[in-house]
Amino acid sequence: MKNILAKFWKSYSIGVVVVVVGIVLSFLTPRFISLDNLLNVMTNASLVAIMGLGMTLAIASGNFDLSVGSTAALAGCVSFSLVPSIGVTASIAAGLVVGAVVGLINGLIITELRVPAFIATLGMMTIVRGAALIYTDGKDLYLFGQTEYKVLSGTYLFGIPTPILFAVGISLLLGFIVSQTRFGRHILAIGSNFLAAQRSGIPTSRVIWMIFSIVGATAALSGMILSSQVLTANGRLATGIELSAIAVVVLGGTALSGGQSTMVGTLLGALLISMVNNGLNLLNVPIFYQELTVGVLMLGALAVNIGQGFDIRSILRRQA
Amino acid sequence: MEKDNHKKLLEVQKLTRRFPGVLALDQVDFDLYSGEVHAVVGENGAGKSTMINILAGVLQPSGGEVFLDGNPIVFHNPADAQQEGISVIFQEFNLIPHLSVSENIFINREPTRNGMIDWKSMNQRAAEALNRLKIEIDPRVPVSTLSVAEQQLVEIARALAFDARVIVMDEPTAALSEREVDNLLRTVGSLAKDNVGVIYVSHKLEEVFRVADRITILRDGAHILTDAASNLDEEKVIYAMVGRALVHGKCPDRTLGEVVLTVKNLEVEDLVRNVSFELRAGEVLGLAGLMGSGANEVIEALFGLRKAQVDEIKLQGQALAINSPRNAIQSRLGYVPNDRKTAGLLPDLSLKQNISIGILERLRKLFWIDSTREYKVAETYRDKLNVRCSSLDQRISNLSGGNQQKVMLARALAEDCKVLLLAEPTRGVDVGAKAEIYSLIDSLVESGMAVLLQSSELPEIIRLANRVMVFSSGQSRKELTGAELTQESVMALATRV
């Protein structure tokens, strides 16, 4: 019985927390439960969730990517600036390509220069941020009269905001890739034991390039959605968002030690943070307290996550 | 042996240590006098390491007692043992590479002045400790710039600086050149003159006879004999080391087929020189040798894990150029690593996924993995190799060592290999599973598989291989088959430097 409970908790803990927090918030402030507000909460969650889903792949492979915020900014700015000349669709595609290329460079630095992902992406975070600022000359970009770009943030399909559709669609796609394809299996193998993965013939470098390209593309999409919401882009877009992106993955239950992943978990993790922020807003809690609360939430999730994925006893046993 | 003016420092009585499924030490008695070098010899798995680890406070005994100066004592942790003057120099050193020699020697006991480290006196005292051992090393250089031999000497200097009365050395010459060995043995001799008791653990008999006053032989966790070195010779020691009732015996008759693998003039860095052999279908060729002899390096080179130069590698008549494991697998070479934990297992993945990881391309359906076929393949090998599990979707880390090892074998077989490269195929596996793996290998070979087997366990090599190349110092010294192939003859060749 204890085992069943433990397993249940491990698989669904984030879902349980989301429901409980939702119920509590509904009682505290009835406005929370209104349809408009819920859609708003989910839209905000989607922004982080989309890059978080890419990040889930990186973390499942035992890596992570600190450059996603900067990538989002660069892709957002490039895409924005191209709209007048090449149109909305092509410029969105261009933004995705920019993101994927930044990701590929991350991957190459990791595999070819043998720099750990932490350092590689930390460096790229600064470099790409610099590139975005140089590209925009530090100014804001506006899209006057090009409201078509709103397609990324506004268009409703059955009344659902596009970012939510993107988040759900990408989670289904990546979830399928991880669990059903060779590439997905390779990601988990690399995250589980890199040396063993290499020795079972997995082309580890190629897999890492692919992972980081996908992370870059999802970051780019987040960045473009963000700028399309306000039809403004600048080099400081999405500053600091990389930590939230990692946090939602961990909150969702993907172990930082690699080897497993849950896309649904990442979605729910993003939803939880968005709900808490929104709830605290509705309750008129000052913004600084919101930051503090989210920080505590992340620490709590990390503590629980490490408790699950990292068993100190097994290490002691190995010593003996 | 009572020695005048040397007193009994350390004694253990009926020391016993049980691990799940293994009795690693079985009521072993042992003692050590001051000013004595007492060698402990035995094969891998004889219980030497377990005994050392108990003396070092790393492991707790399951039974028996340790006496220091005649008083019973219990070491709860390594600090306890060190406090009592017992220093153990393990094969993997406990030095901190970025710190200087003197910092390492005085770690945690740095001399201070006004609350700050007194560098001058620390370096001076370190230099004295090194001088005492006649070692010329600048105490100010970082340990990472030293050779392995020098690092070992620093470890000894540290032990002395800790006022060690008992120094335990575990295979101290495993990574040393001949000249460095001479130097080390001289140092060991001078330690004994200073009235330190030295426990010298090794299976290189030549060295043992050069330094040891007394020799204790362990086998399968039991104490076999203790005697003055002058009463023993190499032959007697080898016999005592391997002279178990040969329960494993020799390999069954093997029917040899065509030549499958030809290797001509293999060279691996400066570790292996001039190795050539042919391997036939239905054959198990054993590569025997102590650690660092080159036997394991041959296997690793063939699997693309080491840079190697070779005149020719041919598999079933086709020339191969192997530069990576991926490449080796595609060339139909299967490999079971000597350390499945670090290099083989994918601990977060299931049993099924661990088997299929190398053949996902073959299991492809459009662009995903055909899970029905994957399950069938895994099922086939689970049954063929008799892997005991509750389900194929079970996480592999929950299986026993023996079953995990069978999965490693299954992975290589699933890749449809023509030659199996096995390195220590039964390391960390209990006796029952060992026997099972042996008969598995037998039946594979019977159906035409060619196996290259590296093992440091002599009985294993004798049990499985119909032909054995014995390595020492990077070269194949001799090939043994038939009646010539005995544990004693292999051991004699392997221990000759």
PDB file of N, CA, C and O in Angstrom, chain B residues 359-380:
ATOM      1  N   ILE B 359      20.086  -1.981 -31.332  1.00  0.00           N
ATOM      2  CA  ILE B 359      19.456  -2.467 -32.570  1.00  0.00           C
ATOM      3  C   ILE B 359      18.195  -1.689 -32.918  1.00  0.00           C
ATOM      4  O   ILE B 359      17.325  -2.184 -33.636  1.00  0.00           O
ATOM      5  N   LEU B 360      18.109  -0.453 -32.421  1.00  0.00           N
ATOM      6  CA  LEU B 360      16.874   0.314 -32.644  1.00  0.00           C
ATOM      7  C   LEU B 360      16.630   0.570 -34.122  1.00  0.00           C
ATOM      8  O   LEU B 360      15.497   0.603 -34.581  1.00  0.00           O
ATOM      9  N   GLU B 361      17.705   0.744 -34.879  1.00  0.00           N
ATOM     10  CA  GLU B 361      17.564   0.982 -36.314  1.00  0.00           C
ATOM     11  C   GLU B 361      16.812  -0.179 -36.964  1.00  0.00           C
ATOM     12  O   GLU B 361      15.937   0.009 -37.796  1.00  0.00           O
ATOM     13  N   ARG B 362      17.168  -1.397 -36.530  1.00  0.00           N
ATOM     14  CA  ARG B 362      16.542  -2.571 -37.115  1.00  0.00           C
ATOM     15  C   ARG B 362      15.073  -2.706 -36.691  1.00  0.00           C
ATOM     16  O   ARG B 362      14.277  -3.360 -37.360  1.00  0.00           O
ATOM     17  N   LEU B 363      14.742  -2.119 -35.544  1.00  0.00           N
ATOM     18  CA  LEU B 363      13.375  -2.239 -35.036  1.00  0.00           C
ATOM     19  C   LEU B 363      12.488  -1.092 -35.499  1.00  0.00           C
ATOM     20  O   LEU B 363      11.381  -0.910 -35.025  1.00  0.00           O
ATOM     21  N   ARG B 364      12.994  -0.307 -36.443  1.00  0.00           N
ATOM     22  CA  ARG B 364      12.278   0.886 -36.865  1.00  0.00           C
ATOM     23  C   ARG B 364      11.044   0.535 -37.701  1.00  0.00           C
ATOM     24  O   ARG B 364      11.061  -0.395 -38.507  1.00  0.00           O
ATOM     25  N   LYS B 365       9.978   1.305 -37.461  1.00  0.00           N
ATOM     26  CA  LYS B 365       8.774   1.165 -38.279  1.00  0.00           C
ATOM     27  C   LYS B 365       8.396   2.599 -38.623  1.00  0.00           C
ATOM     28  O   LYS B 365       8.183   3.394 -37.713  1.00  0.00           O
ATOM     29  N   LEU B 366       8.381   2.964 -39.894  1.00  0.00           N
ATOM     30  CA  LEU B 366       8.310   4.378 -40.288  1.00  0.00           C
ATOM     31  C   LEU B 366       9.372   5.154 -39.521  1.00  0.00           C
ATOM     32  O   LEU B 366      10.546   4.909 -39.701  1.00  0.00           O
ATOM     33  N   PHE B 367       8.951   6.039 -38.585  1.00  0.00           N
ATOM     34  CA  PHE B 367       9.992   6.742 -37.854  1.00  0.00           C
ATOM     35  C   PHE B 367       9.911   6.507 -36.346  1.00  0.00           C
ATOM     36  O   PHE B 367      10.434   7.260 -35.566  1.00  0.00           O
ATOM     37  N   TRP B 368       9.223   5.485 -35.939  1.00  0.00           N
ATOM     38  CA  TRP B 368       9.246   5.163 -34.509  1.00  0.00           C
ATOM     39  C   TRP B 368       9.703   3.725 -34.296  1.00  0.00           C
ATOM     40  O   TRP B 368       9.954   2.991 -35.245  1.00  0.00           O
ATOM     41  N   ILE B 369       9.807   3.354 -33.026  1.00  0.00           N
ATOM     42  CA  ILE B 369      10.278   2.012 -32.698  1.00  0.00           C
ATOM     43  C   ILE B 369       9.091   1.063 -32.659  1.00  0.00           C
ATOM     44  O   ILE B 369       8.084   1.355 -31.998  1.00  0.00           O
ATOM     45  N   ASP B 370       9.193  -0.040 -33.352  1.00  0.00           N
ATOM     46  CA  ASP B 370       8.124  -1.035 -33.345  1.00  0.00           C
ATOM     47  C   ASP B 370       8.146  -1.752 -31.996  1.00  0.00           C
ATOM     48  O   ASP B 370       8.974  -2.635 -31.764  1.00  0.00           O
ATOM     49  N   SER B 371       7.225  -1.343 -31.114  1.00  0.00           N
ATOM     50  CA  SER B 371       7.343  -1.826 -29.735  1.00  0.00           C
ATOM     51  C   SER B 371       7.014  -3.311 -29.619  1.00  0.00           C
ATOM     52  O   SER B 371       7.538  -3.992 -28.749  1.00  0.00           O
ATOM     53  N   THR B 372       6.175  -3.818 -30.505  1.00  0.00           N
ATOM     54  CA  THR B 372       5.867  -5.249 -30.452  1.00  0.00           C
ATOM     55  C   THR B 372       7.121  -6.063 -30.748  1.00  0.00           C
ATOM     56  O   THR B 372       7.442  -7.020 -30.047  1.00  0.00           O
ATOM     57  N   ARG B 373       7.827  -5.665 -31.804  1.00  0.00           N
ATOM     58  CA  ARG B 373       9.043  -6.407 -32.154  1.00  0.00           C
ATOM     59  C   ARG B 373      10.116  -6.233 -31.095  1.00  0.00           C
ATOM     60  O   ARG B 373      10.843  -7.171 -30.774  1.00  0.00           O
ATOM     61  N   GLU B 374      10.200  -5.007 -30.543  1.00  0.00           N
ATOM     62  CA  GLU B 374      11.183  -4.777 -29.497  1.00  0.00           C
ATOM     63  C   GLU B 374      10.936  -5.720 -28.328  1.00  0.00           C
ATOM     64  O   GLU B 374      11.848  -6.344 -27.800  1.00  0.00           O
ATOM     65  N   TYR B 375       9.653  -5.843 -27.976  1.00  0.00           N
ATOM     66  CA  TYR B 375       9.304  -6.718 -26.863  1.00  0.00           C
ATOM     67  C   TYR B 375       9.676  -8.163 -27.172  1.00  0.00           C
ATOM     68  O   TYR B 375      10.224  -8.872 -26.342  1.00  0.00           O
ATOM     69  N   LYS B 376       9.419  -8.562 -28.423  1.00  0.00           N
ATOM     70  CA  LYS B 376       9.701  -9.952 -28.802  1.00  0.00           C
ATOM     71  C   LYS B 376      11.184 -10.255 -28.743  1.00  0.00           C
ATOM     72  O   LYS B 376      11.602 -11.305 -28.248  1.00  0.00           O
ATOM     73  N   VAL B 377      11.977  -9.318 -29.279  1.00  0.00           N
ATOM     74  CA  VAL B 377      13.435  -9.526 -29.248  1.00  0.00           C
ATOM     75  C   VAL B 377      13.907  -9.664 -27.799  1.00  0.00           C
ATOM     76  O   VAL B 377      14.641 -10.592 -27.444  1.00  0.00           O
ATOM     77  N   ALA B 378      13.441  -8.741 -26.956  1.00  0.00           N
ATOM     78  CA  ALA B 378      13.861  -8.763 -25.557  1.00  0.00           C
ATOM     79  C   ALA B 378      13.431 -10.068 -24.898  1.00  0.00           C
ATOM     80  O   ALA B 378      14.186 -10.683 -24.146  1.00  0.00           O
ATOM     81  N   GLU B 379      12.213 -10.496 -25.232  1.00  0.00           N
ATOM     82  CA  GLU B 379      11.694 -11.740 -24.667  1.00  0.00           C
ATOM     83  C   GLU B 379      12.562 -12.927 -25.082  1.00  0.00           C
ATOM     84  O   GLU B 379      12.924 -13.776 -24.269  1.00  0.00           O
ATOM     85  N   THR B 380      12.918 -12.964 -26.363  1.00  0.00           N
ATOM     86  CA  THR B 380      13.748 -14.043 -26.873  1.00  0.00           C
ATOM     87  C   THR B 380      15.045 -14.158 -26.079  1.00  0.00           C
ATOM     88  O   THR B 380      15.424 -15.240 -25.633  1.00  0.00           O
TER      89      THR B 380
END
